[in-house]
Structures are given as C-alpha cells and as structure tokens.
C-alpha cells in the first residue's frame, strides 16, 4: 500500500457520491428514515458501499484518498494508525458545515458540533453532568428507572415486541433519567420527533423548537425550585448554582441533545442487541448465566456485566450508529504524507473500518462478543476517541446494560424477524421491522421433558 494520498478520478468521485454520500443522506443525517432503511436493508445496500470503498483502496493502492463530500474536498482516512492520529489531533475540529447545520436545527450550541469545546466550558459541563469515565453519581436512581421500565415492557408487552414497544421504552427511560423518576412528558417527545424529522432535511421546525426549549428551561428550574434529585437536570442545575456555567454554555442546547441521544440509544440499541443475542443461542445462554450470577440489577451489578457489555459493543461495531466521523482542519497540517489546508475536511469512515477484514479478520462480519470480552479485537471507534469522544459513553453503556440485563434476566428471546445469519451479519439491519418474542423462564421450564 503506497504512503501517498491519491486523488480520485472524476468518475470515481461521482461514484463516491453515489455509494457513500447519497445513501448516507437518504438514510437520515440525524435520525434513520424508515422507508429508506427498509429498502436499503432488503437490497443489502450497505455491503455495496463497503465493497466500493475496498475496491477504491485496492485500485488506488492508498489508504489516504481525496474525495468530494458532499461538495467539499475531503481526505478519506482509511489507515488505522492515521485514524487514531486524526482523532487525537487538535489540528482539526468536529464542526464541519454539514454536521453543524444538521445539529443546529434542534440544538444550535450543542457541544457535539462546537469547534471549541472550551467555549462556555461546554465539554467540562457535559462530562461533569454525565460523569464520563465513572459510574454515574445517580446510578442507583437510574438502575431503578431502567429495571422498572424494562420489566414493565417484558411483562406487559404482549407475545411479540416490536419497534413501537422499544420507542416507548426509549421515551420513558430517557425522560426519567433526564427529568426525574415518574416525570413523563408526551408533548416534549412529540416536539422532539417533529424537530428531528425536519433536521434530516437541514430545516428547523420553529414552533417545536421554541416549545421544547421552554419545556427544558422550566424543568431546569421548575417554578423557581430545584429539579428532583437523581436525574441529569438536577446535576445540571447544581453545576449552574455552583457557578460552573456561563450564558455561553447554553445548558438548554446541551440538555436538548441529551434528550435526543438517550432516547435514540435505548430504542435503537436494545432491540438490535437483543436481535443479535437471540440469533446466537450460545451467546444468549452465556449472557443469561452472567446476568443470573450478578443477581438483582443494582448499580454495582449492572456496572460489572462485562459479557453483556461485549455484546453491546459488538452490536455497535457491526451496525455503527455514527458511521462517518467528519472533521474540519483548523490549520494547515499533515496526515501521513498528505498536506491538508485549513477548512478542508477529513473523514473517518468508522462504519467501514469496523467491518474491514484487514483489521478485524474473520470477525469482521461476525458477532464476536467472546473475542471482544477477551480484548482480542482491535480498537473500535463507536464512541470516537480522545479529547472529543462521546461525553455520554459511560452513562449510555450503563443504561443499555441495565435494560438488557433486566429483560434477559427472566426471559429468553427468539427473533421472529428480520432474520440474521450468524457469520454473515448484514451491513444494515431494518430495526423498524423487528419482532422479538420474549419467552418467560417458567414457560421454558414447563416445556422441558
Ligand atoms: C450508544 C449510543 C451512543 C453512541 C454510539 C455515541 C457516539 C458518539 C460519537 C461517535 C460522538 C462523536 C461524534 C463526532 O465526533 O462526530 C459522540 C459525541 C457526543 N456524545 Fe455520544 N453517543 C451515544 C450516546 C450518547 C448519549 C446518551 C449522550 C448523552 C446523554 C451522548 C453525548 C455526547 C456528547 C455531549 C458528544 C459531544 C462530545 C464532544 O464533541 O466533545 N452520547 N457520541
């Protein structure tokens, strides 16, 4: 493989738009588009995109390729070492135009699209409230919310669990973790959904935007009082009271972003992980053994579930939810042998990297929690890495592990569809069409001879 960056021919640059930029946009810049996801998943469109990038790398004999994305000259970085260097470097910022435009439609000052994380203390505020790198200070309260809602779903959800069931789970858990136990607000969810649909088109729904901001401001200081303890709003209000924020922190934007990502994480990653577990009976048996051995889902028990966590991380690797990590060069710099000018874009295709046979070998297209738990797989970038990595990583791992552990504690899951073939996991999975049967242990026992 050559060390120099190569520029794509005009024909290949157009094909790159066709295979990468256009499907990515149609699938949803902010939230997945149901009709397109179903269509693309049926046609295995994700595999075609993967094959195309592999073909480019082989033909140009380089892991640094100059492409257009969508209309800006962009360096596509495929080499694992260079990927890590880019994410560790402060020569670039995670606020390219397209990402900023999409996020700003609903959370204009959110840290995730802020070029300068120090502005208004945004990174410190987020990592502080979300307790990045630690078990959250309110983990006991969150464990209670997660266990109560997950039990409610498996006990009352009917013979099959479908997408609307997981949507409701995501709404109920995310709102209570953010606003406080028992605090549910349907209007907030409706406003958020409307704004996100519009943000996919890079537009803003002005009336939902205004309503949602007012709701969040009220929940930060309900009638001049403090939010209830044991929720993110409480931690945020304490940071404000302690003088750790300024108007430039834009707490409302940060909290709006949490509402979006926490709901999205639960509704998407719980059914997808259950689907993979259900499609691999040996994994399911092992997961359930770990959960049984851990006992009641206390914060401590949830934190210790390493095999459940490996299943979750494997799901995130196989169906990487943020497949493109885009950066904007803030000064002239070098990536490998490529010179990058200020304002040029750098792209890391995490989705491609996580399925790259050169990196992951035979595990690339397989669900491999045993290897992941043993630390035998290369690094993944599902939460990005280094100084601008996901600020909610510790919190979201905890919440998702808690849901999975509670659901799998008393039930075995069967996947009615869409089917998954072990060893050849599809590149896109139509979670909108998911159907999972939860078989309670009592029934399993009764069926034994
Ligand atoms: C499994 C679910 C999640 C995944 C896979 C994920 C992944 C990511 C990734 C890849 C980034 C970097 C994006 C980029 O550089 O373009 C990011 C940033 C961020 N995430 Fe998450 N995230 C998840 C859930 C959450 C949750 C639940 C929260 C908060 C409640 C959160 C808060 C943030 C914040 C604040 C940033 C911006 C960090 C910065 O720019 O310094 N994330 N996330």
GROMACS .gro file of C-alpha atoms and ligand atoms in nm:
model
  492
    1UNK     CA    1   0.000   0.000   0.000
    2UNK     CA    2   0.150   0.336  -0.106
    3UNK     CA    3   0.203   0.605   0.158
    4UNK     CA    4   0.094   0.898  -0.060
    5UNK     CA    5  -0.257   1.040  -0.078
    6UNK     CA    6  -0.427   0.979  -0.412
    7UNK     CA    7  -0.698   1.188  -0.575
    8UNK     CA    8  -0.999   1.007  -0.720
    9UNK     CA    9  -1.072   1.043  -1.092
   10UNK     CA   10  -1.384   1.244  -1.174
   11UNK     CA   11  -1.574   0.922  -1.244
   12UNK     CA   12  -1.473   0.767  -0.911
   13UNK     CA   13  -1.550   1.093  -0.728
   14UNK     CA   14  -1.904   1.074  -0.870
   15UNK     CA   15  -1.928   0.708  -0.775
   16UNK     CA   16  -1.819   0.802  -0.422
   17UNK     CA   17  -2.112   1.042  -0.401
   18UNK     CA   18  -2.343   0.769  -0.531
   19UNK     CA   19  -2.217   0.495  -0.298
   20UNK     CA   20  -2.139   0.693   0.019
   21UNK     CA   21  -2.277   1.047   0.034
   22UNK     CA   22  -2.619   0.993  -0.124
   23UNK     CA   23  -2.717   0.673   0.066
   24UNK     CA   24  -2.589   0.829   0.391
   25UNK     CA   25  -2.806   1.136   0.336
   26UNK     CA   26  -3.112   0.934   0.234
   27UNK     CA   27  -3.078   0.706   0.535
   28UNK     CA   28  -3.106   1.017   0.754
   29UNK     CA   29  -2.846   1.275   0.852
   30UNK     CA   30  -2.993   1.293   1.205
   31UNK     CA   31  -3.248   1.010   1.251
   32UNK     CA   32  -3.298   0.695   1.040
   33UNK     CA   33  -3.556   0.721   0.764
   34UNK     CA   34  -3.790   0.424   0.790
   35UNK     CA   35  -3.880   0.373   0.423
   36UNK     CA   36  -3.521   0.408   0.304
   37UNK     CA   37  -3.381   0.185   0.578
   38UNK     CA   38  -3.623  -0.096   0.490
   39UNK     CA   39  -3.547  -0.067   0.121
   40UNK     CA   40  -3.168  -0.046   0.163
   41UNK     CA   41  -3.161  -0.330   0.417
   42UNK     CA   42  -3.359  -0.555   0.179
   43UNK     CA   43  -3.113  -0.481  -0.102
   44UNK     CA   44  -2.805  -0.515   0.120
   45UNK     CA   45  -2.704  -0.168   0.008
   46UNK     CA   46  -2.457  -0.130   0.297
   47UNK     CA   47  -2.249  -0.419   0.164
   48UNK     CA   48  -2.225  -0.247  -0.174
   49UNK     CA   49  -2.092   0.070  -0.012
   50UNK     CA   50  -1.835  -0.136   0.177
   51UNK     CA   51  -1.724  -0.323  -0.135
   52UNK     CA   52  -1.691   0.005  -0.324
   53UNK     CA   53  -1.454   0.159  -0.066
   54UNK     CA   54  -1.249  -0.162  -0.056
   55UNK     CA   55  -1.223  -0.153  -0.435
   56UNK     CA   56  -1.106   0.213  -0.427
   57UNK     CA   57  -0.838   0.132  -0.172
   58UNK     CA   58  -0.709  -0.159  -0.381
   59UNK     CA   59  -0.719   0.026  -0.713
   60UNK     CA   60  -0.552   0.346  -0.590
   61UNK     CA   61  -0.317   0.148  -0.363
   62UNK     CA   62  -0.357   0.404  -0.088
   63UNK     CA   63  -0.528   0.442   0.249
   64UNK     CA   64  -0.548   0.821   0.205
   65UNK     CA   65  -0.789   0.926  -0.068
   66UNK     CA   66  -0.901   1.274  -0.173
   67UNK     CA   67  -1.276   1.266  -0.236
   68UNK     CA   68  -1.563   1.518  -0.250
   69UNK     CA   69  -1.804   1.506   0.044
   70UNK     CA   70  -2.058   1.623  -0.048
   71UNK     CA   71  -1.922   1.935  -0.220
   72UNK     CA   72  -1.600   1.990  -0.025
   73UNK     CA   73  -1.259   1.844  -0.087
   74UNK     CA   74  -1.222   1.582   0.183
   75UNK     CA   75  -0.940   1.347   0.283
   76UNK     CA   76  -1.078   0.999   0.345
   77UNK     CA   77  -0.851   0.831   0.600
   78UNK     CA   78  -0.856   0.450   0.594
   79UNK     CA   79  -0.530   0.362   0.768
   80UNK     CA   80  -0.591   0.254   1.132
   81UNK     CA   81  -0.286   0.440   1.264
   82UNK     CA   82  -0.381   0.760   1.081
   83UNK     CA   83  -0.741   0.731   1.208
   84UNK     CA   84  -0.620   0.742   1.565
   85UNK     CA   85  -0.380   1.029   1.489
   86UNK     CA   86  -0.662   1.236   1.335
   87UNK     CA   87  -0.892   1.182   1.634
   88UNK     CA   88  -0.609   1.266   1.877
   89UNK     CA   89  -0.502   1.580   1.691
   90UNK     CA   90  -0.611   1.937   1.766
   91UNK     CA   91  -0.533   2.036   1.406
   92UNK     CA   92  -0.899   1.962   1.333
   93UNK     CA   93  -1.236   2.032   1.493
   94UNK     CA   94  -1.556   1.821   1.486
   95UNK     CA   95  -1.770   2.100   1.341
   96UNK     CA   96  -1.777   2.065   0.959
   97UNK     CA   97  -2.055   2.252   0.783
   98UNK     CA   98  -2.296   1.964   0.722
   99UNK     CA   99  -2.286   1.835   1.080
  100UNK     CA  100  -2.317   2.184   1.227
  101UNK     CA  101  -2.608   2.266   1.003
  102UNK     CA  102  -2.796   1.944   1.092
  103UNK     CA  103  -2.739   1.963   1.469
  104UNK     CA  104  -2.806   2.336   1.487
  105UNK     CA  105  -3.162   2.278   1.359
  106UNK     CA  106  -3.255   2.145   1.704
  107UNK     CA  107  -2.962   2.210   1.944
  108UNK     CA  108  -2.766   2.504   1.798
  109UNK     CA  109  -2.495   2.530   2.062
  110UNK     CA  110  -2.460   2.158   2.141
  111UNK     CA  111  -2.105   2.052   2.228
  112UNK     CA  112  -2.110   1.781   1.960
  113UNK     CA  113  -2.093   2.045   1.683
  114UNK     CA  114  -1.889   2.306   1.872
  115UNK     CA  115  -1.548   2.376   1.722
  116UNK     CA  116  -1.410   2.494   2.053
  117UNK     CA  117  -1.504   2.258   2.338
  118UNK     CA  118  -1.374   2.509   2.593
  119UNK     CA  119  -1.625   2.774   2.478
  120UNK     CA  120  -1.860   2.830   2.770
  121UNK     CA  121  -1.699   2.531   2.942
  122UNK     CA  122  -1.922   2.306   2.727
  123UNK     CA  123  -1.708   1.993   2.733
  124UNK     CA  124  -1.640   2.020   3.108
  125UNK     CA  125  -2.009   2.084   3.175
  126UNK     CA  126  -2.117   1.779   2.969
  127UNK     CA  127  -1.856   1.538   3.103
  128UNK     CA  128  -1.932   1.664   3.457
  129UNK     CA  129  -2.310   1.619   3.442
  130UNK     CA  130  -2.284   1.289   3.251
  131UNK     CA  131  -1.999   1.165   3.477
  132UNK     CA  132  -1.782   1.043   3.189
  133UNK     CA  133  -1.535   0.776   3.300
  134UNK     CA  134  -1.725   0.691   3.620
  135UNK     CA  135  -2.031   0.510   3.740
  136UNK     CA  136  -2.279   0.799   3.749
  137UNK     CA  137  -2.341   0.955   4.091
  138UNK     CA  138  -2.714   0.885   4.036
  139UNK     CA  139  -2.659   0.531   3.912
  140UNK     CA  140  -2.882   0.382   4.185
  141UNK     CA  141  -3.173   0.601   4.077
  142UNK     CA  142  -3.108   0.520   3.710
  143UNK     CA  143  -3.090   0.145   3.787
  144UNK     CA  144  -3.435   0.172   3.949
  145UNK     CA  145  -3.585   0.353   3.648
  146UNK     CA  146  -3.426   0.114   3.398
  147UNK     CA  147  -3.529  -0.202   3.586
  148UNK     CA  148  -3.887  -0.080   3.642
  149UNK     CA  149  -3.942   0.019   3.279
  150UNK     CA  150  -3.774  -0.289   3.131
  151UNK     CA  151  -3.977  -0.526   3.350
  152UNK     CA  152  -4.292  -0.338   3.257
  153UNK     CA  153  -4.214  -0.395   2.889
  154UNK     CA  154  -4.143  -0.769   2.906
  155UNK     CA  155  -4.425  -0.839   3.150
  156UNK     CA  156  -4.694  -0.637   2.969
  157UNK     CA  157  -4.561  -0.608   2.614
  158UNK     CA  158  -4.771  -0.889   2.463
  159UNK     CA  159  -4.650  -1.200   2.279
  160UNK     CA  160  -4.414  -1.010   2.048
  161UNK     CA  161  -4.210  -0.694   2.098
  162UNK     CA  162  -4.197  -0.459   1.801
  163UNK     CA  163  -4.047  -0.123   1.714
  164UNK     CA  164  -4.322   0.090   1.884
  165UNK     CA  165  -4.259  -0.102   2.209
  166UNK     CA  166  -3.892  -0.006   2.201
  167UNK     CA  167  -3.977   0.352   2.104
  168UNK     CA  168  -4.195   0.377   2.411
  169UNK     CA  169  -3.919   0.222   2.627
  170UNK     CA  170  -3.671   0.478   2.493
  171UNK     CA  171  -3.906   0.766   2.565
  172UNK     CA  172  -3.991   0.654   2.918
  173UNK     CA  173  -3.635   0.577   3.026
  174UNK     CA  174  -3.468   0.879   2.868
  175UNK     CA  175  -3.722   1.126   3.005
  176UNK     CA  176  -3.699   0.990   3.359
  177UNK     CA  177  -3.318   0.977   3.359
  178UNK     CA  178  -3.313   1.338   3.237
  179UNK     CA  179  -3.618   1.491   3.412
  180UNK     CA  180  -3.660   1.266   3.719
  181UNK     CA  181  -3.837   0.941   3.815
  182UNK     CA  182  -4.205   0.945   3.722
  183UNK     CA  183  -4.170   1.261   3.507
  184UNK     CA  184  -4.307   1.184   3.161
  185UNK     CA  185  -4.389   1.445   2.903
  186UNK     CA  186  -4.555   1.332   2.578
  187UNK     CA  187  -4.552   1.682   2.433
  188UNK     CA  188  -4.175   1.701   2.473
  189UNK     CA  189  -4.143   1.377   2.279
  190UNK     CA  190  -4.374   1.497   2.002
  191UNK     CA  191  -4.184   1.826   1.969
  192UNK     CA  192  -3.853   1.644   1.960
  193UNK     CA  193  -3.973   1.397   1.695
  194UNK     CA  194  -4.103   1.679   1.474
  195UNK     CA  195  -3.777   1.873   1.505
  196UNK     CA  196  -3.560   1.571   1.427
  197UNK     CA  197  -3.762   1.482   1.116
  198UNK     CA  198  -3.720   1.840   0.993
  199UNK     CA  199  -3.349   1.842   1.087
  200UNK     CA  200  -3.300   1.547   0.849
  201UNK     CA  201  -3.384   1.797   0.573
  202UNK     CA  202  -3.149   2.050   0.737
  203UNK     CA  203  -3.452   2.263   0.831
  204UNK     CA  204  -3.590   2.381   1.165
  205UNK     CA  205  -3.943   2.335   1.294
  206UNK     CA  206  -3.965   2.676   1.461
  207UNK     CA  207  -4.271   2.615   1.676
  208UNK     CA  208  -4.148   2.280   1.818
  209UNK     CA  209  -3.803   2.433   1.867
  210UNK     CA  210  -3.943   2.718   2.080
  211UNK     CA  211  -4.178   2.489   2.278
  212UNK     CA  212  -3.910   2.234   2.357
  213UNK     CA  213  -3.662   2.497   2.475
  214UNK     CA  214  -3.923   2.644   2.707
  215UNK     CA  215  -4.000   2.299   2.849
  216UNK     CA  216  -3.634   2.227   2.915
  217UNK     CA  217  -3.580   2.567   3.076
  218UNK     CA  218  -3.878   2.501   3.302
  219UNK     CA  219  -3.751   2.159   3.403
  220UNK     CA  220  -3.413   2.311   3.495
  221UNK     CA  221  -3.582   2.549   3.740
  222UNK     CA  222  -3.942   2.430   3.796
  223UNK     CA  223  -4.131   2.729   3.944
  224UNK     CA  224  -3.802   2.870   4.068
  225UNK     CA  225  -3.727   2.550   4.266
  226UNK     CA  226  -3.463   2.280   4.203
  227UNK     CA  227  -3.529   1.977   3.979
  228UNK     CA  228  -3.588   1.647   4.167
  229UNK     CA  229  -3.274   1.465   4.278
  230UNK     CA  230  -3.149   1.158   4.088
  231UNK     CA  231  -3.165   1.297   3.734
  232UNK     CA  232  -2.946   1.482   3.482
  233UNK     CA  233  -3.141   1.807   3.525
  234UNK     CA  234  -3.058   1.802   3.894
  235UNK     CA  235  -2.686   1.762   3.819
  236UNK     CA  236  -2.711   2.040   3.557
  237UNK     CA  237  -2.889   2.276   3.798
  238UNK     CA  238  -2.618   2.211   4.057
  239UNK     CA  239  -2.344   2.295   3.806
  240UNK     CA  240  -2.528   2.622   3.730
  241UNK     CA  241  -2.570   2.702   4.101
  242UNK     CA  242  -2.201   2.630   4.164
  243UNK     CA  243  -2.107   2.893   3.902
  244UNK     CA  244  -1.955   2.634   3.665
  245UNK     CA  245  -2.151   2.761   3.364
  246UNK     CA  246  -2.197   3.088   3.177
  247UNK     CA  247  -2.451   3.202   2.916
  248UNK     CA  248  -2.211   3.060   2.653
  249UNK     CA  249  -2.252   2.710   2.800
  250UNK     CA  250  -2.607   2.712   2.661
  251UNK     CA  251  -2.730   2.447   2.901
  252UNK     CA  252  -3.064   2.424   2.717
  253UNK     CA  253  -2.893   2.314   2.396
  254UNK     CA  254  -2.683   2.056   2.581
  255UNK     CA  255  -2.994   1.912   2.751
  256UNK     CA  256  -3.189   1.905   2.421
  257UNK     CA  257  -2.909   1.699   2.271
  258UNK     CA  258  -2.922   1.454   2.567
  259UNK     CA  259  -3.299   1.411   2.514
  260UNK     CA  260  -3.235   1.315   2.152
  261UNK     CA  261  -2.939   1.081   2.202
  262UNK     CA  262  -3.055   0.897   2.510
  263UNK     CA  263  -3.396   0.810   2.364
  264UNK     CA  264  -3.235   0.718   2.033
  265UNK     CA  265  -2.981   0.495   2.210
  266UNK     CA  266  -3.239   0.294   2.406
  267UNK     CA  267  -3.490   0.249   2.124
  268UNK     CA  268  -3.225   0.151   1.870
  269UNK     CA  269  -2.958  -0.042   2.058
  270UNK     CA  270  -3.175  -0.250   2.288
  271UNK     CA  271  -3.372  -0.427   2.009
  272UNK     CA  272  -3.069  -0.458   1.782
  273UNK     CA  273  -2.855  -0.613   2.057
  274UNK     CA  274  -3.138  -0.847   2.159
  275UNK     CA  275  -3.177  -0.950   1.794
  276UNK     CA  276  -2.809  -1.046   1.768
  277UNK     CA  277  -2.818  -1.227   2.101
  278UNK     CA  278  -3.134  -1.414   2.001
  279UNK     CA  279  -2.975  -1.517   1.670
  280UNK     CA  280  -2.678  -1.670   1.859
  281UNK     CA  281  -2.818  -1.924   2.111
  282UNK     CA  282  -2.478  -1.998   2.271
  283UNK     CA  283  -2.422  -1.628   2.333
  284UNK     CA  284  -2.772  -1.599   2.478
  285UNK     CA  285  -2.704  -1.883   2.724
  286UNK     CA  286  -2.376  -1.722   2.831
  287UNK     CA  287  -2.527  -1.375   2.870
  288UNK     CA  288  -2.807  -1.511   3.083
  289UNK     CA  289  -2.562  -1.706   3.301
  290UNK     CA  290  -2.370  -1.384   3.365
  291UNK     CA  291  -2.690  -1.194   3.448
  292UNK     CA  292  -2.814  -1.467   3.684
  293UNK     CA  293  -2.478  -1.478   3.861
  294UNK     CA  294  -2.483  -1.098   3.907
  295UNK     CA  295  -2.813  -1.111   4.099
  296UNK     CA  296  -3.054  -0.816   4.135
  297UNK     CA  297  -2.990  -0.530   3.888
  298UNK     CA  298  -2.832  -0.287   4.134
  299UNK     CA  299  -2.599  -0.017   4.002
  300UNK     CA  300  -2.297  -0.220   4.110
  301UNK     CA  301  -2.425  -0.539   3.947
  302UNK     CA  302  -2.505  -0.361   3.620
  303UNK     CA  303  -2.164  -0.197   3.611
  304UNK     CA  304  -1.993  -0.535   3.642
  305UNK     CA  305  -2.166  -0.705   3.345
  306UNK     CA  306  -1.869  -0.747   3.113
  307UNK     CA  307  -2.018  -1.004   2.872
  308UNK     CA  308  -2.340  -0.805   2.828
  309UNK     CA  309  -2.120  -0.505   2.755
  310UNK     CA  310  -1.922  -0.703   2.498
  311UNK     CA  311  -2.249  -0.794   2.320
  312UNK     CA  312  -2.350  -0.428   2.318
  313UNK     CA  313  -2.015  -0.306   2.183
  314UNK     CA  314  -2.017  -0.576   1.916
  315UNK     CA  315  -2.362  -0.465   1.804
  316UNK     CA  316  -2.235  -0.106   1.788
  317UNK     CA  317  -1.934  -0.220   1.584
  318UNK     CA  318  -2.143  -0.420   1.336
  319UNK     CA  319  -2.410  -0.150   1.291
  320UNK     CA  320  -2.207   0.159   1.376
  321UNK     CA  321  -2.463   0.432   1.455
  322UNK     CA  322  -2.226   0.721   1.374
  323UNK     CA  323  -2.053   0.570   1.070
  324UNK     CA  324  -1.891   0.892   0.947
  325UNK     CA  325  -1.668   1.099   1.173
  326UNK     CA  326  -1.613   1.427   0.994
  327UNK     CA  327  -1.353   1.686   1.090
  328UNK     CA  328  -1.268   2.040   0.970
  329UNK     CA  329  -0.898   2.131   0.952
  330UNK     CA  330  -0.840   2.441   1.166
  331UNK     CA  331  -0.480   2.491   1.048
  332UNK     CA  332  -0.252   2.356   0.774
  333UNK     CA  333  -0.134   2.012   0.881
  334UNK     CA  334  -0.009   1.674   0.760
  335UNK     CA  335  -0.186   1.340   0.780
  336UNK     CA  336   0.060   1.072   0.674
  337UNK     CA  337   0.212   1.215   0.357
  338UNK     CA  338  -0.094   1.427   0.277
  339UNK     CA  339  -0.094   1.804   0.328
  340UNK     CA  340  -0.430   1.932   0.450
  341UNK     CA  341  -0.523   2.301   0.423
  342UNK     CA  342  -0.733   2.499   0.669
  343UNK     CA  343  -1.109   2.439   0.615
  344UNK     CA  344  -1.056   2.117   0.420
  345UNK     CA  345  -1.246   1.820   0.558
  346UNK     CA  346  -1.111   1.495   0.695
  347UNK     CA  347  -1.336   1.188   0.700
  348UNK     CA  348  -1.304   0.872   0.902
  349UNK     CA  349  -1.545   0.604   0.788
  350UNK     CA  350  -1.583   0.424   1.120
  351UNK     CA  351  -1.856   0.204   0.969
  352UNK     CA  352  -1.613   0.079   0.701
  353UNK     CA  353  -1.326   0.040   0.948
  354UNK     CA  354  -1.536  -0.176   1.183
  355UNK     CA  355  -1.610  -0.424   0.902
  356UNK     CA  356  -1.264  -0.415   0.744
  357UNK     CA  357  -1.127  -0.769   0.707
  358UNK     CA  358  -0.774  -0.635   0.702
  359UNK     CA  359  -0.830  -0.504   1.054
  360UNK     CA  360  -1.081  -0.746   1.209
  361UNK     CA  361  -1.002  -1.059   1.006
  362UNK     CA  362  -1.267  -1.334   1.027
  363UNK     CA  363  -1.451  -1.141   1.300
  364UNK     CA  364  -1.530  -0.856   1.059
  365UNK     CA  365  -1.877  -0.982   0.963
  366UNK     CA  366  -1.942  -1.198   1.269
  367UNK     CA  367  -2.095  -1.122   1.608
  368UNK     CA  368  -1.794  -1.190   1.831
  369UNK     CA  369  -1.863  -1.099   2.195
  370UNK     CA  370  -1.623  -1.368   2.324
  371UNK     CA  371  -1.332  -1.213   2.135
  372UNK     CA  372  -1.444  -0.861   2.236
  373UNK     CA  373  -1.472  -0.961   2.605
  374UNK     CA  374  -1.125  -1.117   2.590
  375UNK     CA  375  -0.980  -0.794   2.444
  376UNK     CA  376  -0.883  -0.988   2.132
  377UNK     CA  377  -1.033  -0.740   1.881
  378UNK     CA  378  -0.869  -0.419   1.756
  379UNK     CA  379  -0.984  -0.080   1.886
  380UNK     CA  380  -1.328   0.039   1.778
  381UNK     CA  381  -1.440   0.399   1.726
  382UNK     CA  382  -1.810   0.365   1.802
  383UNK     CA  383  -1.779   0.644   2.059
  384UNK     CA  384  -1.498   0.817   1.864
  385UNK     CA  385  -1.182   0.861   2.077
  386UNK     CA  386  -0.960   1.105   2.265
  387UNK     CA  387  -1.048   1.461   2.369
  388UNK     CA  388  -1.371   1.487   2.166
  389UNK     CA  389  -1.502   1.138   2.224
  390UNK     CA  390  -1.863   1.077   2.331
  391UNK     CA  391  -1.927   1.255   2.661
  392UNK     CA  392  -2.222   1.024   2.738
  393UNK     CA  393  -2.035   0.696   2.683
  394UNK     CA  394  -2.022   0.577   3.047
  395UNK     CA  395  -2.383   0.675   3.111
  396UNK     CA  396  -2.521   0.514   2.797
  397UNK     CA  397  -2.325   0.190   2.844
  398UNK     CA  398  -2.471   0.168   3.196
  399UNK     CA  399  -2.830   0.238   3.090
  400UNK     CA  400  -2.821  -0.007   2.797
  401UNK     CA  401  -2.659  -0.281   3.004
  402UNK     CA  402  -2.922  -0.228   3.272
  403UNK     CA  403  -3.209  -0.264   3.023
  404UNK     CA  404  -3.060  -0.573   2.858
  405UNK     CA  405  -2.983  -0.736   3.192
  406UNK     CA  406  -3.336  -0.681   3.325
  407UNK     CA  407  -3.503  -0.805   3.008
  408UNK     CA  408  -3.284  -1.113   2.978
  409UNK     CA  409  -3.296  -1.199   3.350
  410UNK     CA  410  -3.630  -1.381   3.335
  411UNK     CA  411  -3.681  -1.429   2.961
  412UNK     CA  412  -3.519  -1.597   2.666
  413UNK     CA  413  -3.560  -1.411   2.336
  414UNK     CA  414  -3.648  -1.551   1.995
  415UNK     CA  415  -3.601  -1.347   1.681
  416UNK     CA  416  -3.907  -1.371   1.455
  417UNK     CA  417  -3.753  -1.124   1.206
  418UNK     CA  418  -3.577  -0.981   1.020
  419UNK     CA  419  -3.356  -1.292   1.018
  420UNK     CA  420  -2.984  -1.273   1.092
  421UNK     CA  421  -2.738  -1.531   0.956
  422UNK     CA  422  -2.454  -1.589   1.204
  423UNK     CA  423  -2.112  -1.526   1.045
  424UNK     CA  424  -2.258  -1.302   0.775
  425UNK     CA  425  -2.423  -1.019   0.964
  426UNK     CA  426  -2.588  -0.776   0.719
  427UNK     CA  427  -2.439  -0.428   0.694
  428UNK     CA  428  -2.778  -0.265   0.753
  429UNK     CA  429  -3.049  -0.404   0.979
  430UNK     CA  430  -3.411  -0.297   0.947
  431UNK     CA  431  -3.489  -0.245   1.316
  432UNK     CA  432  -3.823  -0.084   1.219
  433UNK     CA  433  -3.947  -0.429   1.119
  434UNK     CA  434  -3.813  -0.609   1.425
  435UNK     CA  435  -4.019  -0.874   1.601
  436UNK     CA  436  -3.884  -1.039   1.915
  437UNK     CA  437  -4.063  -1.299   2.126
  438UNK     CA  438  -3.989  -1.296   2.496
  439UNK     CA  439  -4.031  -1.648   2.637
  440UNK     CA  440  -4.056  -1.638   3.018
  441UNK     CA  441  -3.842  -1.886   3.208
  442UNK     CA  442  -4.142  -2.053   3.368
  443UNK     CA  443  -4.269  -2.150   3.021
  444UNK     CA  444  -3.922  -2.265   2.912
  445UNK     CA  445  -3.907  -2.484   3.224
  446UNK     CA  446  -4.258  -2.620   3.168
  447UNK     CA  447  -4.167  -2.718   2.812
  448UNK     CA  448  -3.867  -2.927   2.926
  449UNK     CA  449  -3.931  -3.303   2.930
  450LIG     C1  450  -2.479   0.415   2.204
  450LIG     C2  451  -2.510   0.542   2.199
  450LIG     C3  452  -2.411   0.648   2.159
  450LIG     C4  453  -2.312   0.644   2.065
  450LIG     C5  454  -2.275   0.527   1.975
  450LIG     C6  455  -2.246   0.773   2.064
  450LIG     C7  456  -2.142   0.806   1.982
  450LIG     C8  457  -2.085   0.931   1.978
  450LIG     C9  458  -1.984   0.972   1.884
  450LIG    C10  459  -1.924   0.883   1.774
  450LIG    C11  460  -1.953   1.100   1.911
  450LIG    C12  461  -1.852   1.186   1.834
  450LIG    C13  462  -1.919   1.244   1.713
  450LIG    C14  463  -1.825   1.316   1.621
  450LIG     O1  464  -1.712   1.341   1.656
  450LIG     O2  465  -1.869   1.349   1.512
  450LIG    C15  466  -2.034   1.143   2.022
  450LIG    C16  467  -2.029   1.267   2.079
  450LIG    C17  468  -2.105   1.306   2.188
  450LIG     N1  469  -2.197   1.229   2.255
  450LIG    FE1  470  -2.246   1.038   2.215
  450LIG     N2  471  -2.307   0.852   2.158
  450LIG    C18  472  -2.407   0.780   2.219
  450LIG    C19  473  -2.492   0.823   2.318
  450LIG    C20  474  -2.480   0.943   2.385
  450LIG    C21  475  -2.563   0.984   2.497
  450LIG    C22  476  -2.675   0.901   2.557
  450LIG    C23  477  -2.521   1.108   2.534
  450LIG    C24  478  -2.571   1.199   2.643
  450LIG    C25  479  -2.670   1.174   2.725
  450LIG    C26  480  -2.412   1.145   2.444
  450LIG    C27  481  -2.344   1.265   2.449
  450LIG    C28  482  -2.248   1.303   2.357
  450LIG    C29  483  -2.188   1.435   2.357
  450LIG    C30  484  -2.220   1.550   2.452
  450LIG    C31  485  -2.096   1.436   2.250
  450LIG    C32  486  -2.007   1.550   2.206
  450LIG    C33  487  -1.865   1.532   2.261
  450LIG    C34  488  -1.770   1.638   2.210
  450LIG     O3  489  -1.788   1.683   2.097
  450LIG     O4  490  -1.677   1.675   2.284
  450LIG     N3  491  -2.391   1.044   2.357
  450LIG     N4  492  -2.115   1.038   2.062
   0.00000   0.00000   0.00000
